[in-house]
Short mmCIF file of C-alpha atoms and ligand atoms in Angstrom, two decimals:
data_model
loop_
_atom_site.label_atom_id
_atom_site.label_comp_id
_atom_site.label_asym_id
_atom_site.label_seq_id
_atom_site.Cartn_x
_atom_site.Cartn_y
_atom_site.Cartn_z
CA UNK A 930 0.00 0.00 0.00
CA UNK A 931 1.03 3.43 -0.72
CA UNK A 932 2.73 5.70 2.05
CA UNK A 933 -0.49 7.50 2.22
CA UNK A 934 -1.74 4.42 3.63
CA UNK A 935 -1.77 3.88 7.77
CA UNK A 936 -2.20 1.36 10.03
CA UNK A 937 -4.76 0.88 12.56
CA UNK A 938 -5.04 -1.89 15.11
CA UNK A 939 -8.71 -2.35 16.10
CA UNK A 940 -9.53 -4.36 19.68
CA UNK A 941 -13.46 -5.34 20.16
CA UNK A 942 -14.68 -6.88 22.93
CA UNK A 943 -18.02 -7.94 25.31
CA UNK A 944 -20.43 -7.48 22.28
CA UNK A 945 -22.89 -10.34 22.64
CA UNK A 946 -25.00 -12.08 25.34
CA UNK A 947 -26.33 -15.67 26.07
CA UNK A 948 -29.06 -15.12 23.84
CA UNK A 949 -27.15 -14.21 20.94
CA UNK A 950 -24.45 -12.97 18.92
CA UNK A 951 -20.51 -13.55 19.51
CA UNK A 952 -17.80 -11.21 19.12
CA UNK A 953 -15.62 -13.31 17.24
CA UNK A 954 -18.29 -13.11 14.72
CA UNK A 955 -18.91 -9.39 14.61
CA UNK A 956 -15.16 -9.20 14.17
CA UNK A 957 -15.33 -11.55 10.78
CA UNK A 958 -18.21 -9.49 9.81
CA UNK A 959 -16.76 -6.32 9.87
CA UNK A 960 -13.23 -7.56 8.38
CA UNK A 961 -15.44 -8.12 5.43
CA UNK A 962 -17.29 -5.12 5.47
CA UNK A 963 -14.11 -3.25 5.60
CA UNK A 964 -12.31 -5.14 2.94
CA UNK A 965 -13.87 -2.66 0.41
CA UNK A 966 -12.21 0.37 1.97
CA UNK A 967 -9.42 -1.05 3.50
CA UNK A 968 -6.79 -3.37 3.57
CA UNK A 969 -6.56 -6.21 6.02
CA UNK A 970 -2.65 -7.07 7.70
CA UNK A 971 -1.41 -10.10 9.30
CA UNK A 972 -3.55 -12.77 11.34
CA UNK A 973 -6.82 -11.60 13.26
CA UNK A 974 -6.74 -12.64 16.86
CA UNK A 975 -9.02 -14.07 18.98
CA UNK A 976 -7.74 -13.75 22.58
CA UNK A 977 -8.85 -15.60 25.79
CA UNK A 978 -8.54 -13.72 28.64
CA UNK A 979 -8.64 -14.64 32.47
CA UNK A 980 -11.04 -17.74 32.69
CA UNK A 981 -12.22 -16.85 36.34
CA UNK A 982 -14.22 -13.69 34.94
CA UNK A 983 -17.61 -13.99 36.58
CA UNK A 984 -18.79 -11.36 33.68
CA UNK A 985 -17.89 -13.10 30.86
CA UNK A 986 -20.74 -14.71 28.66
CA UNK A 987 -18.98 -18.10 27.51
CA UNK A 988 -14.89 -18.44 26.75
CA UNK A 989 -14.03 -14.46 27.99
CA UNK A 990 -12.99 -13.76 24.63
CA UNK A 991 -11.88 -10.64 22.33
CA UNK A 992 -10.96 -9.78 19.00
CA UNK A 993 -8.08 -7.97 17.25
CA UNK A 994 -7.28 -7.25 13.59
CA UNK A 995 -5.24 -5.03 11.60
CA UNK A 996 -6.13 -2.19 8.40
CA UNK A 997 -4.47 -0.25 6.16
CA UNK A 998 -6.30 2.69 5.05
CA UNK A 999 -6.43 5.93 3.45
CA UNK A 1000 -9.45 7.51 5.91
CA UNK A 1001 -8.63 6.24 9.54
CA UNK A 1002 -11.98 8.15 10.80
CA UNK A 1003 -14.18 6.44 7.94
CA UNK A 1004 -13.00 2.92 9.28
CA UNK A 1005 -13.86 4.33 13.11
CA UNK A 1006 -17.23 5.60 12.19
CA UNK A 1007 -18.08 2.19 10.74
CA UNK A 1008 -16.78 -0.07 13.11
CA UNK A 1009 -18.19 2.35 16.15
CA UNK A 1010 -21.85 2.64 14.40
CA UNK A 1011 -22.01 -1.36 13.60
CA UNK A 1012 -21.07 -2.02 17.35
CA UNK A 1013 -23.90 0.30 17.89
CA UNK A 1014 -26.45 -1.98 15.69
CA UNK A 1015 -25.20 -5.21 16.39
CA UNK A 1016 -24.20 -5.76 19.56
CA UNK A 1017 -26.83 -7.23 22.10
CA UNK A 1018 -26.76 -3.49 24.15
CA UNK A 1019 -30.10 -4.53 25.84
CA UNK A 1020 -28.79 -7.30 27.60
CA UNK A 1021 -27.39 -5.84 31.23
CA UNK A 1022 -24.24 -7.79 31.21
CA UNK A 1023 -22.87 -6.36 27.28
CA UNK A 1024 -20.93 -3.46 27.89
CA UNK A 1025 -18.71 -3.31 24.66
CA UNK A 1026 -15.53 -1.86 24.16
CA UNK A 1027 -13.57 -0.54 20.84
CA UNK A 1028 -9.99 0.38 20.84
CA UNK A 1029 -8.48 2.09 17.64
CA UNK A 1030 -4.56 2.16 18.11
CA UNK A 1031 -2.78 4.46 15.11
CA UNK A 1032 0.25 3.53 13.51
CA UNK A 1033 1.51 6.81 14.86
CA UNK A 1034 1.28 5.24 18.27
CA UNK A 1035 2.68 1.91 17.97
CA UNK A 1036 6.22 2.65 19.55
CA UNK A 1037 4.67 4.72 22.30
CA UNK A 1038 1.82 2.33 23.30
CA UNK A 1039 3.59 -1.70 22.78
CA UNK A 1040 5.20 -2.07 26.27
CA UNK A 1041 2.60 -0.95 28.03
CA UNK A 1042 -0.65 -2.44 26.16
CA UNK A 1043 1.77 -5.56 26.51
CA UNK A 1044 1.88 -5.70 29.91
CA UNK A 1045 -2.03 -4.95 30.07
CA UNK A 1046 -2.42 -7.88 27.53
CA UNK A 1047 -0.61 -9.96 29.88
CA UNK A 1048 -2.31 -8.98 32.97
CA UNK A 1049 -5.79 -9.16 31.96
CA UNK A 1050 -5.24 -12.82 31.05
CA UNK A 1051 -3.57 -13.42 34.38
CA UNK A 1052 -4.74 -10.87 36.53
CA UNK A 1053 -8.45 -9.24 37.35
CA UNK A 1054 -8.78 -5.74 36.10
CA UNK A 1055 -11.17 -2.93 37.38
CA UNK A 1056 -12.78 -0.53 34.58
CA UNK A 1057 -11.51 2.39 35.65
CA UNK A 1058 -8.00 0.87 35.31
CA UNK A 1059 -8.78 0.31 31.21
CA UNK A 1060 -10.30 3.56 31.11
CA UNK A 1061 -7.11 5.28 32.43
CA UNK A 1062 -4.75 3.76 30.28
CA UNK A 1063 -6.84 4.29 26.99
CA UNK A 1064 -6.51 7.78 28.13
CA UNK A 1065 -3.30 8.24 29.16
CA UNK A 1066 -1.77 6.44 26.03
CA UNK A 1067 -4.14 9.29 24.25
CA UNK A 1068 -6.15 5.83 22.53
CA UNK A 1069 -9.03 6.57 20.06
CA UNK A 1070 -11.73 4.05 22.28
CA UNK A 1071 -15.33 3.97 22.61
CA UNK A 1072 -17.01 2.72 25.90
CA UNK A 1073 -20.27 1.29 25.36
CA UNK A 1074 -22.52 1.73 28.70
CA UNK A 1075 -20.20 0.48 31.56
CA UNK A 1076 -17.71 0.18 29.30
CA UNK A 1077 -15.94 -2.76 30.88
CA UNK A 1078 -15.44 -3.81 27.14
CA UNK A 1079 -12.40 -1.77 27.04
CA UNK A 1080 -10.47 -4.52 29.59
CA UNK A 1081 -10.73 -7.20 26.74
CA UNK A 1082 -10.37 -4.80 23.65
CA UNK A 1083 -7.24 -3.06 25.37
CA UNK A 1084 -5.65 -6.51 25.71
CA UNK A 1085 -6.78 -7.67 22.21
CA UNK A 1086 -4.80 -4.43 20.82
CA UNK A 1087 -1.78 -5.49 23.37
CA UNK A 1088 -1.72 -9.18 21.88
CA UNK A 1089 -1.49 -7.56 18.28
CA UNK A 1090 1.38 -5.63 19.18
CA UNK A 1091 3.11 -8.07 20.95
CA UNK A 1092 2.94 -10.76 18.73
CA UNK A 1093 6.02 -13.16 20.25
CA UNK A 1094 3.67 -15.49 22.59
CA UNK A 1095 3.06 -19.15 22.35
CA UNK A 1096 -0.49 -19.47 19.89
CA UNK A 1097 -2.70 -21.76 18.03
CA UNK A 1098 -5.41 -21.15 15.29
CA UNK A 1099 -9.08 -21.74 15.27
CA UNK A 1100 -10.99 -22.08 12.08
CA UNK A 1101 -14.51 -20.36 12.76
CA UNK A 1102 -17.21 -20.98 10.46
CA UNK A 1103 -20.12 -19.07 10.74
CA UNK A 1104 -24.30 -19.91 10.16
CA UNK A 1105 -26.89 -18.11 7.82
CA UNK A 1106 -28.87 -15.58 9.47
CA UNK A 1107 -31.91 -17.44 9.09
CA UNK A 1108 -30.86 -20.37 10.66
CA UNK A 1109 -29.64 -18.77 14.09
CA UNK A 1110 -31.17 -20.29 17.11
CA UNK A 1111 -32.32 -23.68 14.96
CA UNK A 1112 -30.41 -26.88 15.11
CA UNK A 1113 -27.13 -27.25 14.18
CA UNK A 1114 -26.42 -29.39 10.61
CA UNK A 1115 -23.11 -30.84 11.08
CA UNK A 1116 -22.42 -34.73 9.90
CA UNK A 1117 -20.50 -36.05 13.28
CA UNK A 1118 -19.35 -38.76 11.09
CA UNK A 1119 -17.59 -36.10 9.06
CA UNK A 1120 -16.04 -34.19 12.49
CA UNK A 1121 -14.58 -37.79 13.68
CA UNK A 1122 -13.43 -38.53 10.20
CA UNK A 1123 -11.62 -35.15 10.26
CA UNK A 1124 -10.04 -35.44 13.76
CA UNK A 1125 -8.75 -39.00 13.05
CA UNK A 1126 -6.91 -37.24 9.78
CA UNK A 1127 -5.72 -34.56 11.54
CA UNK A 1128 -4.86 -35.28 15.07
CA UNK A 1129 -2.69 -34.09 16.59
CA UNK A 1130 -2.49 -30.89 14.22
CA UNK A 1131 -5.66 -30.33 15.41
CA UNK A 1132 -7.47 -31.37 18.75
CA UNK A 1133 -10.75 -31.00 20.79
CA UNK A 1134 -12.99 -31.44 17.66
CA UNK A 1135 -14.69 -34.38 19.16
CA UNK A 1136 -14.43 -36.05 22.25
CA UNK A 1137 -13.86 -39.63 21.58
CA UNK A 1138 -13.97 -41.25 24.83
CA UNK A 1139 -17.68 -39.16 25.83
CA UNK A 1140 -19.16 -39.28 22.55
CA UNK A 1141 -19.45 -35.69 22.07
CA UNK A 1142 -18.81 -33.24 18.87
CA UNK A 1143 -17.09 -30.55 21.17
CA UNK A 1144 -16.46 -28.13 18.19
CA UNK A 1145 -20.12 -27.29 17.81
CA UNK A 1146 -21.39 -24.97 20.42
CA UNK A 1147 -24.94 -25.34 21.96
CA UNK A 1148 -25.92 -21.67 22.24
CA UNK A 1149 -28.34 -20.15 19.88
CA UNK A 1150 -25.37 -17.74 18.66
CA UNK A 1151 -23.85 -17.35 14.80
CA UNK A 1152 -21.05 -19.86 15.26
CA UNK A 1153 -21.46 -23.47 13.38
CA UNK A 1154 -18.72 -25.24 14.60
CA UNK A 1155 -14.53 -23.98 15.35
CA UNK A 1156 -11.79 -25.86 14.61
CA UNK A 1157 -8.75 -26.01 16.79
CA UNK A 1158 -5.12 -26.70 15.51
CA UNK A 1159 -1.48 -25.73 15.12
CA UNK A 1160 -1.19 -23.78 11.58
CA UNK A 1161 -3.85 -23.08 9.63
CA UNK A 1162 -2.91 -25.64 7.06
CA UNK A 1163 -4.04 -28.19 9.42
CA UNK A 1164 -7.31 -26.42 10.43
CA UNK A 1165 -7.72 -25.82 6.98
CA UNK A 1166 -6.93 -29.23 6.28
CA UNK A 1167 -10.24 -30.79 8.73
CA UNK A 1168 -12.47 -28.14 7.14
CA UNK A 1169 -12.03 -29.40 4.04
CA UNK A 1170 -13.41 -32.70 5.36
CA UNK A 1171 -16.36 -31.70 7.25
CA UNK A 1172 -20.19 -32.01 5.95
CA UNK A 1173 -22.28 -29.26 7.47
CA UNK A 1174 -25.26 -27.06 6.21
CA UNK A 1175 -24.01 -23.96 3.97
CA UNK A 1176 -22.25 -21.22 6.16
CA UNK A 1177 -22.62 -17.69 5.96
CA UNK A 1178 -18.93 -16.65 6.50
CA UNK A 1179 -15.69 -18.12 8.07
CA UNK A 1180 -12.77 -16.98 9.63
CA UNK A 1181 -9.67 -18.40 10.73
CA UNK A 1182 -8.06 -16.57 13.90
CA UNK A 1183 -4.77 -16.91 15.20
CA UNK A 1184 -5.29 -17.34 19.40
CA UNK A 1185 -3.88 -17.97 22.66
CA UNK A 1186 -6.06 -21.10 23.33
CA UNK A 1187 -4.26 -24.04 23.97
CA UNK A 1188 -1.38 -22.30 25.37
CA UNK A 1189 -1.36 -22.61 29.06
CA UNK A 1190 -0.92 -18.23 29.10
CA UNK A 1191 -3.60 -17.71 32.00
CA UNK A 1192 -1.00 -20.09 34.73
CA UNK A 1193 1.25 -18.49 37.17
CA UNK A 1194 3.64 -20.41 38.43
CA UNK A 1195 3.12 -20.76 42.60
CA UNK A 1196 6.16 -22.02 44.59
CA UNK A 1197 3.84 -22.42 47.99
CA UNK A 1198 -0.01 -22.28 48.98
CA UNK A 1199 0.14 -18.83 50.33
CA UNK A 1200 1.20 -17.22 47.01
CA UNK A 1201 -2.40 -18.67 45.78
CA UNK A 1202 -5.30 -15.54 45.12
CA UNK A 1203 -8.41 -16.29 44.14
CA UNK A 1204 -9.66 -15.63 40.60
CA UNK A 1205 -5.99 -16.41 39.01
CA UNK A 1206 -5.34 -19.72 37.72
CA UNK A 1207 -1.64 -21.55 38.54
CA UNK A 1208 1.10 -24.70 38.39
CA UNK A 1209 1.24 -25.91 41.62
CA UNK A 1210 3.63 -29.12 43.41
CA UNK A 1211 2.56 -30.57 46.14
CA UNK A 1212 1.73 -33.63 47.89
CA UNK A 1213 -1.37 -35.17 48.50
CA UNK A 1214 -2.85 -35.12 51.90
CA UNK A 1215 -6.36 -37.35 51.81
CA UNK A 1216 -7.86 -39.37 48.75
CA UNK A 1217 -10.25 -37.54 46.82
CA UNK A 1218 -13.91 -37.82 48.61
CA UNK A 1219 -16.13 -37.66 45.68
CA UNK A 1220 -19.27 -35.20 46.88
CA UNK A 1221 -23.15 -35.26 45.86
CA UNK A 1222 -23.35 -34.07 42.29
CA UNK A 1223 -19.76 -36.26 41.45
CA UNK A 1224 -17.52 -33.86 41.65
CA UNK A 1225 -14.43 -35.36 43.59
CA UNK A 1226 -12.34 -33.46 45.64
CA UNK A 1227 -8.76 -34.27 47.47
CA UNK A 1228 -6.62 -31.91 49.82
CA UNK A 1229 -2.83 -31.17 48.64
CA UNK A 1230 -0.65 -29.94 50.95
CA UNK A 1231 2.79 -27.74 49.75
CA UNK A 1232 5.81 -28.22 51.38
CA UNK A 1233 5.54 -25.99 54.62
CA UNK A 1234 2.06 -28.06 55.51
CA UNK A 1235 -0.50 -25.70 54.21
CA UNK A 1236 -3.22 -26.99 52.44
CA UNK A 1237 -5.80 -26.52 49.75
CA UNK A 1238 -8.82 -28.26 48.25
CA UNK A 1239 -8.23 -29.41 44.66
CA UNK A 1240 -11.13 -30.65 42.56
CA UNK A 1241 -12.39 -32.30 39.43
CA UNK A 1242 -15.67 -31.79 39.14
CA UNK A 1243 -18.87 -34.19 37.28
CA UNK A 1244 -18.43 -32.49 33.74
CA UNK A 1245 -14.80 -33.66 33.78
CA UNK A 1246 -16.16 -36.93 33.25
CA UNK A 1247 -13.40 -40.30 33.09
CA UNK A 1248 -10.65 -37.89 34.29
CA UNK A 1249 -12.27 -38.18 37.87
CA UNK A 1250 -11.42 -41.96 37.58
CA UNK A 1251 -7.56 -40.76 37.82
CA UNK A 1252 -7.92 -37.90 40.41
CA UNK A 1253 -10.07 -40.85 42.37
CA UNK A 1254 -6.53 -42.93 42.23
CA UNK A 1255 -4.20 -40.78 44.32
CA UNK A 1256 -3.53 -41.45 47.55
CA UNK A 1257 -2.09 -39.99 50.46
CA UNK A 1258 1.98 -38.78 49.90
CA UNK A 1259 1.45 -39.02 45.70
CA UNK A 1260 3.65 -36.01 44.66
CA UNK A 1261 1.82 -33.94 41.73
CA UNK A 1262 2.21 -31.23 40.17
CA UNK A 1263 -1.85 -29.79 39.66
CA UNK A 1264 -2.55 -26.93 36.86
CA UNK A 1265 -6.04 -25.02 36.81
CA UNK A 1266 -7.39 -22.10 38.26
CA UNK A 1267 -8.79 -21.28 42.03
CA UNK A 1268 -12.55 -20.04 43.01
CA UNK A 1269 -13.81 -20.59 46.03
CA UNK A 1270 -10.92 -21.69 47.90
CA UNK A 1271 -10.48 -24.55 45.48
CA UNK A 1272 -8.56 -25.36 42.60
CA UNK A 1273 -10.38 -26.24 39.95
CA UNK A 1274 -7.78 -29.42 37.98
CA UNK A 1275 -7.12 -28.51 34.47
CA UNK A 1276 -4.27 -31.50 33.90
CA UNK A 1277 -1.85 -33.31 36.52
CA UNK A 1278 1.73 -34.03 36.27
CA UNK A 1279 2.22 -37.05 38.40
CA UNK A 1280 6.18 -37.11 39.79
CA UNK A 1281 6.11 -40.25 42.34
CA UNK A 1282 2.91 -42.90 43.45
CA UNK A 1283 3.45 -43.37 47.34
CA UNK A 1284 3.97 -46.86 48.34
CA UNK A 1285 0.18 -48.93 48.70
CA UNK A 1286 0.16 -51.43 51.34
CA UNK A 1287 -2.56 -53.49 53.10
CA UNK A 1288 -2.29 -55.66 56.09
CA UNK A 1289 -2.83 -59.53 55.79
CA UNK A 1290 -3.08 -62.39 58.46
CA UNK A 1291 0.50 -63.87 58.47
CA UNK A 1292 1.20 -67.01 56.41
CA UNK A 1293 2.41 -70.11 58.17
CA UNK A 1294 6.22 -70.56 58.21
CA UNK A 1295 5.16 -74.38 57.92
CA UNK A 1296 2.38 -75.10 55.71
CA UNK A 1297 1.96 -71.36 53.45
CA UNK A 1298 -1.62 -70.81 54.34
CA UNK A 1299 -2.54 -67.60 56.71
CA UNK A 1300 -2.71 -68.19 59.92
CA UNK A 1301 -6.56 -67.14 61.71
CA UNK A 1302 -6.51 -64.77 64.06
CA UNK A 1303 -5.88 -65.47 67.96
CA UNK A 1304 -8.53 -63.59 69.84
CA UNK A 1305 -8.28 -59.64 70.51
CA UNK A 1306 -4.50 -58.54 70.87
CA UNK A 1307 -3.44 -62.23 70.78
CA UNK A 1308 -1.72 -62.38 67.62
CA UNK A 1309 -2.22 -65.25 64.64
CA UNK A 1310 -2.24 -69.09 64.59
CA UNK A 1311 -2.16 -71.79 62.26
CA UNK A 1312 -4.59 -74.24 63.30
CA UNK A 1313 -2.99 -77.25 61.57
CA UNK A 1314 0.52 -76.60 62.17
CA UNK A 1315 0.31 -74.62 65.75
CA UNK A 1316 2.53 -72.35 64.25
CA UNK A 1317 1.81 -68.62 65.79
CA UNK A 1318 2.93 -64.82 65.23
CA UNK A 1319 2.13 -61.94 66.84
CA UNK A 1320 1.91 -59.07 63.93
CA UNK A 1321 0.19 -58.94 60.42
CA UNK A 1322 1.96 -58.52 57.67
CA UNK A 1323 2.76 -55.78 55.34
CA UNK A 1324 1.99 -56.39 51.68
CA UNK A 1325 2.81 -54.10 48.86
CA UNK A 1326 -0.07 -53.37 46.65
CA UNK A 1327 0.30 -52.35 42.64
CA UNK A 1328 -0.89 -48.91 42.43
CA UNK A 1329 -3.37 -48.82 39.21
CA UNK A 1330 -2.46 -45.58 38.19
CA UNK A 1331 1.18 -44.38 36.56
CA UNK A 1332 3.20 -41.31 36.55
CA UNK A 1333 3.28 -38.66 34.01
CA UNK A 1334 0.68 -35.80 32.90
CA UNK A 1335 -2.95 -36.67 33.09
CA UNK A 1336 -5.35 -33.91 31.52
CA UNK A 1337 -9.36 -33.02 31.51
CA UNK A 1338 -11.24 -34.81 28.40
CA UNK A 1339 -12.06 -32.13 25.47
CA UNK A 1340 -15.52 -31.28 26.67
CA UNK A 1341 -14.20 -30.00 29.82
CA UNK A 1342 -11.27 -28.31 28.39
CA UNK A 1343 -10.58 -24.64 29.00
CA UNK A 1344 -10.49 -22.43 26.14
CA UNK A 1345 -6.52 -21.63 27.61
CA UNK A 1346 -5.54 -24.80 28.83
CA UNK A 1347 -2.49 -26.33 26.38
CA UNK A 1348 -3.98 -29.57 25.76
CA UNK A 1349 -1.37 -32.91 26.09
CA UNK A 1350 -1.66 -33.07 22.33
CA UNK A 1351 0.67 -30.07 22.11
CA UNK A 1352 3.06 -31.22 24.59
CA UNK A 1353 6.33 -32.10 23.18
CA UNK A 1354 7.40 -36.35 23.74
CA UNK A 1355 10.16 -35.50 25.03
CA UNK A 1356 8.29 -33.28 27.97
CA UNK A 1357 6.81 -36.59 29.81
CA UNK A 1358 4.94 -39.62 29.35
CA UNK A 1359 1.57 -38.28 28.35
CA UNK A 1360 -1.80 -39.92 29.16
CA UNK A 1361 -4.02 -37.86 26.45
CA UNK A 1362 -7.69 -37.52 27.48
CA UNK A 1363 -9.65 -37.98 25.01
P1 ATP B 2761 -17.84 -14.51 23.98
O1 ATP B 2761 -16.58 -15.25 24.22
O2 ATP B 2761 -18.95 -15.41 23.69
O3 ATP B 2761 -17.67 -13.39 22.98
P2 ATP B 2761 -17.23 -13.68 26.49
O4 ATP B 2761 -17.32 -14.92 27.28
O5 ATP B 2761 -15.99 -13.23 25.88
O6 ATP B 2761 -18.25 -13.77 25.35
P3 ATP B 2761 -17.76 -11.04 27.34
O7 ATP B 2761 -19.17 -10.76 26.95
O8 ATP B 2761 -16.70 -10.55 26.47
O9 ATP B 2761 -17.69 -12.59 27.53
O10 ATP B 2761 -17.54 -10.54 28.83
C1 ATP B 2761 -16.30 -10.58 29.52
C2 ATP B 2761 -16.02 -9.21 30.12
O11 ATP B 2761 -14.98 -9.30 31.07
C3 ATP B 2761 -15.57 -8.22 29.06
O12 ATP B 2761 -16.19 -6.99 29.34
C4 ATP B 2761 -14.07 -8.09 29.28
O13 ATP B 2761 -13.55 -6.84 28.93
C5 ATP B 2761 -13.99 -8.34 30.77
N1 ATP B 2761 -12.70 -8.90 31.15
C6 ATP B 2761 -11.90 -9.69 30.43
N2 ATP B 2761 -10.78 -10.01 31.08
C7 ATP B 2761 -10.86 -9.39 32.27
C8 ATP B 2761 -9.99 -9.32 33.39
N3 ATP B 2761 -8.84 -9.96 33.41
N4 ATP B 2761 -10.37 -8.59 34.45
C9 ATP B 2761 -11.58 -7.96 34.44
N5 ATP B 2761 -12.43 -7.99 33.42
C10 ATP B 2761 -12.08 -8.69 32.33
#
């Protein structure tokens, strides 16, 4: 494009509602409504942002993408006035947010919409905090109602500058107007066919071991199904071999899904807040009690003796069967994200099984068989031989479980969590869940 040309990043975010809409499609929308005045850059992004977010509507997710144009203020006017149309405004909890970062302001504005990126992945943010630093970096924004928006559009712009983190690609395909809020037409034959030919360059399309097509959502909003992968050659690739009804649009985003970006690393139990999401080692203190409803929950305790509830709850399904395994003094490493005093188990890293024992009735020196027991506190004897002994025995029991990573299955992954399917061989021995 000419020099007359500039660039402009553009950050959306909180746009739809449960009932409808989905900012990841308003943001392929208006990438093709721009296309005829503008020129599109580089990958768009779809960013996941802290997973703990009691306001978010599904995945906590916003958009990015990138123009060159001749008329910066045309492309603002359309983008702010479509916002204004499209967006669900009259549900209470949509409170959008636009960010317009100028070329002009790139330099000035990286570090520190980097940082914000970071944090608001990480970290919870208040409004006012989004709404000083649009200002203060001098930001072209517009603050729909409460305007909290601005958090996730603010960090979409920060993720576009910033582009050197860890991502993936999803390939988003989109329904006919018409058809929103009716039944989904997508051959599961066709997703399972498309998994098994791309696996592991893609994952999460389908849940083998539940039965469930995970890539097509249930909610009445525009999106048909998303495909997850590594490049977009390989989402491309299971596209091509999936059967559906006739879309309206697509869009393939580059993302931080699948990328582990919302853990901190915690090196005790007090460093733990809740609403942030971490990698914690630690040992486990009691066998998980599994509680009405199924969820199953076991106490780890760190190093200095402090202690915390860790849980995997019903929707995580068969990985319950592994938490249910551990027993007291198991070493793991857990990964997820606390609320309500408890951490909620994204994957496992088990390091060492603690020795299982049970006690048995001694066997007879003489003739092999156990020996029946005395009376109260009177030991063992073997009836036939006479033979006696005053303590059980210790035996050694084979622990059904073995170390190495253990995750969630794909319909309880987290939009962030970096799936075992993206974990290098050479990282551990990996016990995929799916
Ligand atoms: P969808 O993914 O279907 O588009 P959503 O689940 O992304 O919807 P939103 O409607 O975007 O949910 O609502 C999430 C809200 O939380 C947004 O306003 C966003 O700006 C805000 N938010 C995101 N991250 C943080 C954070 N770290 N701290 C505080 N608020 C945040």
């Amino acid at each position: 494009m000419s020099s007359d040309h500039i660039k402009m990043v553009i950050g959306i975010d909180d746009t739809d509602s449960r009932e409808g809409m989905c900012t990841t499609y308003l943001g392929a929308l208006l990438m093709d409504e721009l296309s005829s005045f503008c020129k599109h850059t580089g990958d768009p992004l779809l960013i996941r942002l802290n997973p703990t977010i009691p306001y978010k509507t599904r995945g906590n997710a916003s958009v990015a993408f990138c123009v060159e144009c001749r008329e910066p203020d045309e492309v603002i006017d359309h983008v702010v006035s479509r916002i204004s149309s499209l967006a669900e405004l009259d549900c209470e909890n949509t409170n959008p947010g636009v960010v317009f970062v100028l070329e002009t302001d790139f330099t000035e504005t990286k570090t520190e919409l980097g940082d914000f990126f970071r944090s608001a992945v990480k970290d919870v943010i208040v409004i006012d905090e989004a709404k000083a630093l649009a200002g203060k970096l001098g930001l072209t924004f517009r603050a729909f109602k409460n305007g909290r928006g601005l958090i996730g559009a603010l960090a979409a712009c920060g993720a576009m500058l910033n582009p050197g983190w860890d991502h993936s690609y999803e390939y988003l395909t989109y329904r006919k107007k018409e058809l929103w809020g009716t039944p989904r037409f997508v051959d599961s034959n066709s997703l399972y066919e498309a998994d098994e030919s791309t696996y592991p360059e893609t994952w999460d399309s389908v849940d083998r071991a539940n039965r469930v097509a995970v890539c097509v959502p249930r909610s009445p909003d525009p999106v048909l199904y998303g495909i997850r992968g590594n490049s977009r050659q390989a989402v491309s690739k299971a596209v091509e071999l999936i059967r559906s009804e006739d879309t309206e649009r697509s869009c393939i985003y580059k993302t931080n899904q699948g990328t582990d970006m919302h853990l901190l690393r915690a090196t005790c139990i007090d460093d733990i807040c809740e609403m942030h999401s971490y990698i914690l080692e630690g040992t486990v203190e009691t066998a998980a009690n599994t509680i009405k409803g199924g969820h199953s929950i076991f106490v780890l305790s760190d190093d200095s003796g402090k202690t915390i509830d860790c849980a995997a709850f019903e929707p995580t399904k068969n990985f319950r069967d592994v938490i249910r395994r551990l027993i007291p003094g198991d070493r793991i490493v857990v990964y997820g994200s606390v609320m309500d005093v408890t951490l909620n188990i994204e994957k496992i890293n088990i390091l060492s099984l603690a020795q299982m024992s049970e006690k048995r009735n001694p066997e007879c020196p003489s003739c092999g068989k156990r020996m029946k027991s005395a009376g109260a506190e009177q030991g063992y004897r073997c009836k036939k031989c006479g033979t006696s002994a005053q303590d059980p025995e210790t035996v050694s029991l084979e622990r059904n479980i073995e170390k190495g990573f253990y995750e969630v299955p794909p319909c309880a992954r987290r939009h962030l969590a970096k799936p075992l399917a993206r974990f290098k061989v050479s990282d551990a021995v990996l016990f995929p869940g799916r």
